[in-house]
Amino acid sequence: MSKPKKSQAMKPATAAEKLDVYLPATPKEFQEGLISREELDEMQRNPPQWLADLRRDGPHPRNVVAARLRVSNSGLARGGVTEALTTAQIAALAADPPAWLTRERETYAEVQREQRRLQERRETPDRPTDRAAGRPADRGTGRPAGRAKR
């Protein structure tokens, strides 16, 4: 005879992170109790009104603010944004971007391009290399290019 499975429960901070909401803006009953995996799944399928309102209007957690402004979390900190922002505040920043936001967007875009380039490089098989020297191998012999056979 096996024991009935006990539902996994998580802290409110973990549940808020999974729901992409700012924990201090959630209702007290959400902040004070444990949330089961089933409750979380139900909230994702059928969000209660408070959750729909928070996702639409905010305040939003840092990761959501950063994503909506197209910058990194570190970029937000460098720009002096330390508190949660509402959708209206994010829209105002995006409509008339300060110098730090423009600079951080450029930096973030450059980092993203470099990550895509490296990913493509990892996925694309290129010429074999002499691993020790980091040089391309001679295709016919497998020896490093430029080395003559003795």
Coordinates of C-alpha atoms in Angstrom, one line a residue:
M1 CA 0.0 0.0 0.0
S2 CA 1.5 3.4 -1.0
K3 CA 0.9 6.7 0.6
P4 CA -1.2 9.2 -1.3
K5 CA 0.9 11.8 -3.1
K6 CA 1.3 15.0 -1.1
S7 CA 0.9 18.1 -3.3
Q8 CA 4.0 20.3 -3.6
A9 CA 3.7 23.7 -2.0
M10 CA 5.8 26.7 -2.7
K11 CA 6.5 30.0 -0.9
P12 CA 4.6 33.0 -2.1
A13 CA 7.9 34.6 -3.5
T14 CA 8.5 31.5 -5.7
A15 CA 4.9 31.5 -6.9
A16 CA 5.0 35.3 -7.7
E17 CA 8.2 34.8 -9.6
K18 CA 6.6 32.0 -11.7
L19 CA 3.6 34.2 -12.3
D20 CA 5.8 37.2 -13.2
V21 CA 4.2 39.5 -10.7
Y22 CA 5.6 41.8 -8.0
L23 CA 5.0 40.1 -4.7
P24 CA 4.3 43.2 -2.5
A25 CA 1.5 44.1 -4.9
T26 CA -0.3 40.8 -4.5
P27 CA -3.2 40.3 -2.0
K28 CA -2.3 39.6 1.6
E29 CA -3.8 36.0 1.5
F30 CA -1.4 35.2 -1.4
Q31 CA 1.6 36.7 0.4
E32 CA 0.9 34.9 3.7
G33 CA 0.1 31.3 2.6
L34 CA 1.7 28.5 0.8
I35 CA 0.7 27.9 -2.8
S36 CA 0.3 24.4 -4.1
R37 CA 1.4 23.4 -7.6
E38 CA -2.2 22.8 -8.5
E39 CA -3.2 26.3 -7.3
L40 CA -0.4 27.8 -9.4
D41 CA -1.4 25.9 -12.5
E42 CA -5.0 27.0 -12.0
M43 CA -3.9 30.6 -11.7
Q44 CA -2.0 30.3 -14.9
R45 CA -4.9 28.8 -16.7
N46 CA -7.6 31.0 -15.3
P47 CA -6.0 34.1 -13.7
P48 CA -8.1 35.7 -10.9
Q49 CA -9.0 39.3 -11.4
W50 CA -6.2 40.6 -9.2
L51 CA -3.6 38.6 -11.2
A52 CA -5.0 39.9 -14.5
D53 CA -4.9 43.5 -13.2
L54 CA -1.3 43.1 -12.0
R55 CA -0.1 41.7 -15.2
R56 CA -1.8 44.4 -17.2
D57 CA -1.1 47.5 -15.0
G58 CA 1.7 46.6 -12.7
P59 CA 3.7 47.3 -10.7
H60 CA 5.9 44.8 -12.4
P61 CA 9.0 43.0 -11.1
R62 CA 12.5 43.9 -12.4
N63 CA 12.7 41.1 -14.9
V64 CA 9.4 42.2 -16.6
V65 CA 10.4 45.9 -16.5
A66 CA 13.8 45.0 -18.1
A67 CA 12.1 42.9 -20.8
R68 CA 9.6 45.5 -21.7
L69 CA 12.3 48.2 -21.9
R70 CA 14.6 45.8 -23.9
V71 CA 17.5 46.1 -21.4
S72 CA 19.1 43.8 -18.9
N73 CA 18.4 43.8 -15.2
S74 CA 21.9 45.2 -14.7
G75 CA 21.1 47.9 -17.2
L76 CA 18.1 48.9 -15.1
A77 CA 20.3 49.2 -12.0
R78 CA 22.9 51.3 -13.9
G79 CA 20.1 53.5 -15.0
G80 CA 19.0 54.0 -11.4
V81 CA 15.7 52.1 -11.6
T82 CA 15.5 50.3 -8.3
E83 CA 11.8 50.0 -7.7
A84 CA 9.0 48.2 -9.5
L85 CA 7.4 50.2 -12.3
T86 CA 3.8 50.3 -13.5
T87 CA 2.8 49.8 -17.2
A88 CA 2.2 53.6 -17.5
Q89 CA 5.7 54.4 -16.1
I90 CA 7.3 51.9 -18.5
A91 CA 5.4 53.4 -21.4
A92 CA 6.5 56.9 -20.5
L93 CA 10.1 55.8 -20.3
A94 CA 9.8 54.0 -23.7
A95 CA 8.1 57.0 -25.3
D96 CA 10.8 59.5 -24.3
P97 CA 13.9 57.4 -23.5
P98 CA 16.5 59.0 -21.4
A99 CA 20.2 58.8 -22.5
W100 CA 20.9 55.8 -20.1
L101 CA 18.0 53.8 -21.6
T102 CA 19.2 54.4 -25.2
R103 CA 22.7 53.4 -24.2
E104 CA 21.6 50.3 -22.3
R105 CA 19.3 49.2 -25.2
E106 CA 22.3 49.4 -27.6
T107 CA 24.5 47.5 -25.2
Y108 CA 21.8 44.8 -24.7
A109 CA 21.2 44.5 -28.5
E110 CA 24.9 44.1 -29.0
V111 CA 25.1 41.4 -26.3
Q112 CA 22.1 39.6 -27.9
R113 CA 23.8 39.7 -31.4
E114 CA 27.0 38.2 -29.9
Q115 CA 25.1 35.5 -28.2
R116 CA 23.3 34.6 -31.4
R117 CA 26.6 34.6 -33.3
L118 CA 28.2 32.2 -30.8
Q119 CA 25.1 30.0 -30.8
E120 CA 25.2 29.7 -34.6
R121 CA 28.9 29.0 -34.4
R122 CA 28.3 26.2 -31.9
E123 CA 25.6 24.7 -34.1
T124 CA 27.5 25.0 -37.4
P125 CA 30.2 22.4 -37.9
D126 CA 33.2 24.2 -39.3
R127 CA 36.6 23.0 -40.5
P128 CA 38.5 20.6 -38.2
T129 CA 41.1 22.3 -36.2
D130 CA 44.4 21.4 -34.6
R131 CA 43.1 21.7 -31.1
A132 CA 46.4 22.2 -29.5
A133 CA 47.4 25.1 -31.7
G134 CA 43.9 26.3 -32.6
R135 CA 44.8 26.1 -36.3
P136 CA 42.8 24.6 -39.1
A137 CA 43.9 21.0 -39.9
D138 CA 45.1 20.0 -43.4
R139 CA 42.1 18.3 -44.9
G140 CA 44.0 15.5 -46.5
T141 CA 46.2 14.4 -43.6
G142 CA 44.6 15.7 -40.5
R143 CA 47.9 17.3 -39.6
P144 CA 48.0 21.0 -38.8
A145 CA 48.1 23.1 -42.1
G146 CA 51.5 24.3 -43.1
R147 CA 53.4 21.4 -41.6
A148 CA 55.3 19.2 -43.9
K149 CA 55.6 15.5 -43.5
R150 CA 59.2 14.5 -42.4

